[in-house]
Amino acid sequence: MVSGSGLADSLIAVLKAQSASLFQTANISKNDFGILDTTPGASAYIVLPGPFTEDLASFGNPARQIPTYILQVKAFLKDDGNPVTTINRVWQSELDIRGTLLADDTLSGSVMTAQLKRGGGWNGDTFVESGGNTWIPVDYEVEIMTIG
């Protein structure tokens, strides 16, 4: 069975490959919030483990279990003080993640399917201070069904 950590690595690799300028090496990390202190760009993404389930397949042999993982993707968007820019970054962030998964929903053949399960969880009153910047956190969930 594929591990959650391996799935996170696969997701990060696909994000970098599909959108090289958006998801730069310095701007995306697995479990490391320290990148907020050093990211030069306008956004940083952190992939975290989420819950694991095994669901009965809705097709084929009904006894077959399909391992399903949820990866939390936390986007941190720099607040430049302009509310229009901020809202545009929130929308663009979701479009980037959704577009990447639509372009390669198998994470380079490592899973059955990956999809954006929940996008744009944003509270306009929540901010994070780090690295001399103010960041706006936006939460996403990526559901991944493994090959089994």
PDB file of C-alpha atoms in Angstrom:
ATOM      1  CA  MET A   1       0.000   0.000   0.000  1.00  0.00           C
ATOM      2  CA  VAL A   2       1.144   3.520  -0.718  1.00  0.00           C
ATOM      3  CA  SER A   3       2.015   5.649   2.302  1.00  0.00           C
ATOM      4  CA  GLY A   4       0.557   9.076   2.996  1.00  0.00           C
ATOM      5  CA  SER A   5       4.069  10.507   2.892  1.00  0.00           C
ATOM      6  CA  GLY A   6       4.675   8.991  -0.533  1.00  0.00           C
ATOM      7  CA  LEU A   7       1.387  10.425  -1.775  1.00  0.00           C
ATOM      8  CA  ALA A   8       2.393  13.852  -0.516  1.00  0.00           C
ATOM      9  CA  ASP A   9       5.671  13.534  -2.433  1.00  0.00           C
ATOM     10  CA  SER A  10       3.741  12.533  -5.580  1.00  0.00           C
ATOM     11  CA  LEU A  11       1.359  15.470  -5.218  1.00  0.00           C
ATOM     12  CA  ILE A  12       4.226  17.917  -4.725  1.00  0.00           C
ATOM     13  CA  ALA A  13       6.079  16.529  -7.770  1.00  0.00           C
ATOM     14  CA  VAL A  14       2.998  16.952  -9.968  1.00  0.00           C
ATOM     15  CA  LEU A  15       2.324  20.462  -8.661  1.00  0.00           C
ATOM     16  CA  LYS A  16       5.904  21.432  -9.509  1.00  0.00           C
ATOM     17  CA  ALA A  17       5.822  19.762 -12.935  1.00  0.00           C
ATOM     18  CA  GLN A  18       2.474  21.201 -14.014  1.00  0.00           C
ATOM     19  CA  SER A  19       2.963  24.730 -12.792  1.00  0.00           C
ATOM     20  CA  ALA A  20       6.689  25.254 -12.486  1.00  0.00           C
ATOM     21  CA  SER A  21       6.480  29.009 -12.055  1.00  0.00           C
ATOM     22  CA  LEU A  22       3.675  28.821  -9.474  1.00  0.00           C
ATOM     23  CA  PHE A  23       4.848  25.960  -7.286  1.00  0.00           C
ATOM     24  CA  GLN A  24       8.580  26.566  -7.099  1.00  0.00           C
ATOM     25  CA  THR A  25      10.779  24.353  -4.929  1.00  0.00           C
ATOM     26  CA  ALA A  26      11.112  27.079  -2.296  1.00  0.00           C
ATOM     27  CA  ASN A  27       7.380  27.693  -2.322  1.00  0.00           C
ATOM     28  CA  ILE A  28       6.089  24.180  -1.562  1.00  0.00           C
ATOM     29  CA  SER A  29       6.917  21.844   1.255  1.00  0.00           C
ATOM     30  CA  LYS A  30       5.765  18.719   3.017  1.00  0.00           C
ATOM     31  CA  ASN A  31       4.965  19.404   6.692  1.00  0.00           C
ATOM     32  CA  ASP A  32       7.414  22.348   7.006  1.00  0.00           C
ATOM     33  CA  PHE A  33       5.930  25.687   8.013  1.00  0.00           C
ATOM     34  CA  GLY A  34       9.473  27.115   8.087  1.00  0.00           C
ATOM     35  CA  ILE A  35       9.219  27.944   4.390  1.00  0.00           C
ATOM     36  CA  LEU A  36       7.076  30.942   5.360  1.00  0.00           C
ATOM     37  CA  ASP A  37      10.227  32.537   6.792  1.00  0.00           C
ATOM     38  CA  THR A  38      12.221  32.146   3.574  1.00  0.00           C
ATOM     39  CA  THR A  39       9.781  32.153   0.647  1.00  0.00           C
ATOM     40  CA  PRO A  40      10.551  35.077  -1.668  1.00  0.00           C
ATOM     41  CA  GLY A  41       7.366  34.708  -3.717  1.00  0.00           C
ATOM     42  CA  ALA A  42       3.780  35.775  -3.137  1.00  0.00           C
ATOM     43  CA  SER A  43       2.645  32.316  -2.052  1.00  0.00           C
ATOM     44  CA  ALA A  44       3.767  29.203  -0.203  1.00  0.00           C
ATOM     45  CA  TYR A  45       2.103  25.780  -0.111  1.00  0.00           C
ATOM     46  CA  ILE A  46       2.413  23.198   2.649  1.00  0.00           C
ATOM     47  CA  VAL A  47       1.129  19.633   2.175  1.00  0.00           C
ATOM     48  CA  LEU A  48       0.030  17.883   5.372  1.00  0.00           C
ATOM     49  CA  PRO A  49      -1.379  14.416   6.060  1.00  0.00           C
ATOM     50  CA  GLY A  50      -5.090  14.008   6.537  1.00  0.00           C
ATOM     51  CA  PRO A  51      -7.478  11.154   7.336  1.00  0.00           C
ATOM     52  CA  PHE A  52      -7.308   7.722   5.720  1.00  0.00           C
ATOM     53  CA  THR A  53     -10.313   5.547   4.889  1.00  0.00           C
ATOM     54  CA  GLU A  54     -11.036   2.407   2.945  1.00  0.00           C
ATOM     55  CA  ASP A  55     -14.300   2.545   1.049  1.00  0.00           C
ATOM     56  CA  LEU A  56     -16.113  -0.200  -0.785  1.00  0.00           C
ATOM     57  CA  ALA A  57     -15.768   0.215  -4.520  1.00  0.00           C
ATOM     58  CA  SER A  58     -18.933   1.344  -6.257  1.00  0.00           C
ATOM     59  CA  PHE A  59     -17.988  -0.763  -9.267  1.00  0.00           C
ATOM     60  CA  GLY A  60     -16.660  -4.278  -9.900  1.00  0.00           C
ATOM     61  CA  ASN A  61     -16.178  -6.687  -7.022  1.00  0.00           C
ATOM     62  CA  PRO A  62     -18.146  -5.265  -4.061  1.00  0.00           C
ATOM     63  CA  ALA A  63     -15.653  -6.745  -1.575  1.00  0.00           C
ATOM     64  CA  ARG A  64     -12.790  -4.682  -2.985  1.00  0.00           C
ATOM     65  CA  GLN A  65     -11.615  -1.894  -0.734  1.00  0.00           C
ATOM     66  CA  ILE A  66     -10.251   1.321  -2.211  1.00  0.00           C
ATOM     67  CA  PRO A  67      -7.775   3.063   0.081  1.00  0.00           C
ATOM     68  CA  THR A  68      -8.567   6.774   0.135  1.00  0.00           C
ATOM     69  CA  TYR A  69      -6.400   9.507   1.592  1.00  0.00           C
ATOM     70  CA  ILE A  70      -7.067  13.159   2.196  1.00  0.00           C
ATOM     71  CA  LEU A  71      -4.070  15.475   1.966  1.00  0.00           C
ATOM     72  CA  GLN A  72      -4.406  18.929   3.458  1.00  0.00           C
ATOM     73  CA  VAL A  73      -2.890  21.622   1.250  1.00  0.00           C
ATOM     74  CA  LYS A  74      -2.397  24.904   3.066  1.00  0.00           C
ATOM     75  CA  ALA A  75      -1.774  27.845   0.791  1.00  0.00           C
ATOM     76  CA  PHE A  76      -0.278  30.932   2.385  1.00  0.00           C
ATOM     77  CA  LEU A  77      -0.719  34.057   0.283  1.00  0.00           C
ATOM     78  CA  LYS A  78       1.184  37.264   1.022  1.00  0.00           C
ATOM     79  CA  ASP A  79      -1.029  40.131   2.020  1.00  0.00           C
ATOM     80  CA  ASP A  80       0.176  43.256   0.224  1.00  0.00           C
ATOM     81  CA  GLY A  81      -2.541  45.425   1.770  1.00  0.00           C
ATOM     82  CA  ASN A  82      -4.627  45.565  -1.417  1.00  0.00           C
ATOM     83  CA  PRO A  83      -7.917  43.665  -0.901  1.00  0.00           C
ATOM     84  CA  VAL A  84      -8.486  43.209  -4.640  1.00  0.00           C
ATOM     85  CA  THR A  85      -5.055  41.608  -5.081  1.00  0.00           C
ATOM     86  CA  THR A  86      -5.682  39.419  -2.052  1.00  0.00           C
ATOM     87  CA  ILE A  87      -9.000  38.093  -3.345  1.00  0.00           C
ATOM     88  CA  ASN A  88      -7.488  37.538  -6.791  1.00  0.00           C
ATOM     89  CA  ARG A  89      -4.679  35.488  -5.204  1.00  0.00           C
ATOM     90  CA  VAL A  90      -7.208  33.365  -3.324  1.00  0.00           C
ATOM     91  CA  TRP A  91      -9.105  32.613  -6.539  1.00  0.00           C
ATOM     92  CA  GLN A  92      -5.912  32.032  -8.529  1.00  0.00           C
ATOM     93  CA  SER A  93      -4.591  29.665  -5.883  1.00  0.00           C
ATOM     94  CA  GLU A  94      -7.651  27.444  -6.192  1.00  0.00           C
ATOM     95  CA  LEU A  95      -7.553  27.579  -9.995  1.00  0.00           C
ATOM     96  CA  ASP A  96      -3.871  26.568  -9.955  1.00  0.00           C
ATOM     97  CA  ILE A  97      -4.435  23.544  -7.709  1.00  0.00           C
ATOM     98  CA  ARG A  98      -7.626  22.481  -9.490  1.00  0.00           C
ATOM     99  CA  GLY A  99      -6.031  22.926 -12.932  1.00  0.00           C
ATOM    100  CA  THR A 100      -2.974  20.921 -11.928  1.00  0.00           C
ATOM    101  CA  LEU A 101      -5.093  18.006 -10.722  1.00  0.00           C
ATOM    102  CA  LEU A 102      -7.276  18.141 -13.827  1.00  0.00           C
ATOM    103  CA  ALA A 103      -4.153  17.983 -15.991  1.00  0.00           C
ATOM    104  CA  ASP A 104      -2.797  14.924 -14.145  1.00  0.00           C
ATOM    105  CA  ASP A 105      -5.327  13.309 -11.821  1.00  0.00           C
ATOM    106  CA  THR A 106      -3.226  10.131 -11.501  1.00  0.00           C
ATOM    107  CA  LEU A 107      -0.191  11.988 -10.059  1.00  0.00           C
ATOM    108  CA  SER A 108       2.027  10.632 -12.829  1.00  0.00           C
ATOM    109  CA  GLY A 109       0.434   7.191 -12.645  1.00  0.00           C
ATOM    110  CA  SER A 110       1.031   6.666  -8.925  1.00  0.00           C
ATOM    111  CA  VAL A 111      -2.667   6.687  -7.899  1.00  0.00           C
ATOM    112  CA  MET A 112      -6.088   5.820  -9.307  1.00  0.00           C
ATOM    113  CA  THR A 113      -7.345   9.381  -9.056  1.00  0.00           C
ATOM    114  CA  ALA A 114      -6.765  12.643  -7.217  1.00  0.00           C
ATOM    115  CA  GLN A 115      -9.233  15.486  -7.023  1.00  0.00           C
ATOM    116  CA  LEU A 116      -9.742  18.722  -5.203  1.00  0.00           C
ATOM    117  CA  LYS A 117     -12.334  17.728  -2.614  1.00  0.00           C
ATOM    118  CA  ARG A 118     -12.624  21.050  -0.828  1.00  0.00           C
ATOM    119  CA  GLY A 119     -11.207  24.311  -2.001  1.00  0.00           C
ATOM    120  CA  GLY A 120     -10.850  27.864  -0.870  1.00  0.00           C
ATOM    121  CA  GLY A 121     -11.427  27.509   2.848  1.00  0.00           C
ATOM    122  CA  TRP A 122     -10.582  31.103   3.678  1.00  0.00           C
ATOM    123  CA  ASN A 123     -11.465  33.326   6.599  1.00  0.00           C
ATOM    124  CA  GLY A 124     -10.807  36.976   5.762  1.00  0.00           C
ATOM    125  CA  ASP A 125     -10.094  37.699   9.440  1.00  0.00           C
ATOM    126  CA  THR A 126      -7.278  35.163   9.862  1.00  0.00           C
ATOM    127  CA  PHE A 127      -3.659  36.105   9.222  1.00  0.00           C
ATOM    128  CA  VAL A 128      -0.267  34.590  10.028  1.00  0.00           C
ATOM    129  CA  GLU A 129       2.846  36.664  10.677  1.00  0.00           C
ATOM    130  CA  SER A 130       6.081  34.993   9.629  1.00  0.00           C
ATOM    131  CA  GLY A 131       9.356  35.981   7.995  1.00  0.00           C
ATOM    132  CA  GLY A 132       8.466  39.666   8.238  1.00  0.00           C
ATOM    133  CA  ASN A 133       5.347  39.126   6.109  1.00  0.00           C
ATOM    134  CA  THR A 134       1.638  38.847   6.705  1.00  0.00           C
ATOM    135  CA  TRP A 135       0.214  35.660   5.183  1.00  0.00           C
ATOM    136  CA  ILE A 136      -3.392  34.730   4.474  1.00  0.00           C
ATOM    137  CA  PRO A 137      -4.003  30.994   5.001  1.00  0.00           C
ATOM    138  CA  VAL A 138      -6.304  29.197   2.559  1.00  0.00           C
ATOM    139  CA  ASP A 139      -7.150  25.532   3.134  1.00  0.00           C
ATOM    140  CA  TYR A 140      -7.694  22.853   0.515  1.00  0.00           C
ATOM    141  CA  GLU A 141      -8.287  19.120   0.684  1.00  0.00           C
ATOM    142  CA  VAL A 142      -7.099  16.768  -2.026  1.00  0.00           C
ATOM    143  CA  GLU A 143      -8.782  13.352  -2.045  1.00  0.00           C
ATOM    144  CA  ILE A 144      -6.600  10.568  -3.398  1.00  0.00           C
ATOM    145  CA  MET A 145      -7.775   7.058  -4.235  1.00  0.00           C
ATOM    146  CA  THR A 146      -4.865   4.694  -4.492  1.00  0.00           C
ATOM    147  CA  ILE A 147      -4.488   1.876  -6.956  1.00  0.00           C
ATOM    148  CA  GLY A 148      -4.835  -0.589  -4.135  1.00  0.00           C
TER     149      GLY A 148
END
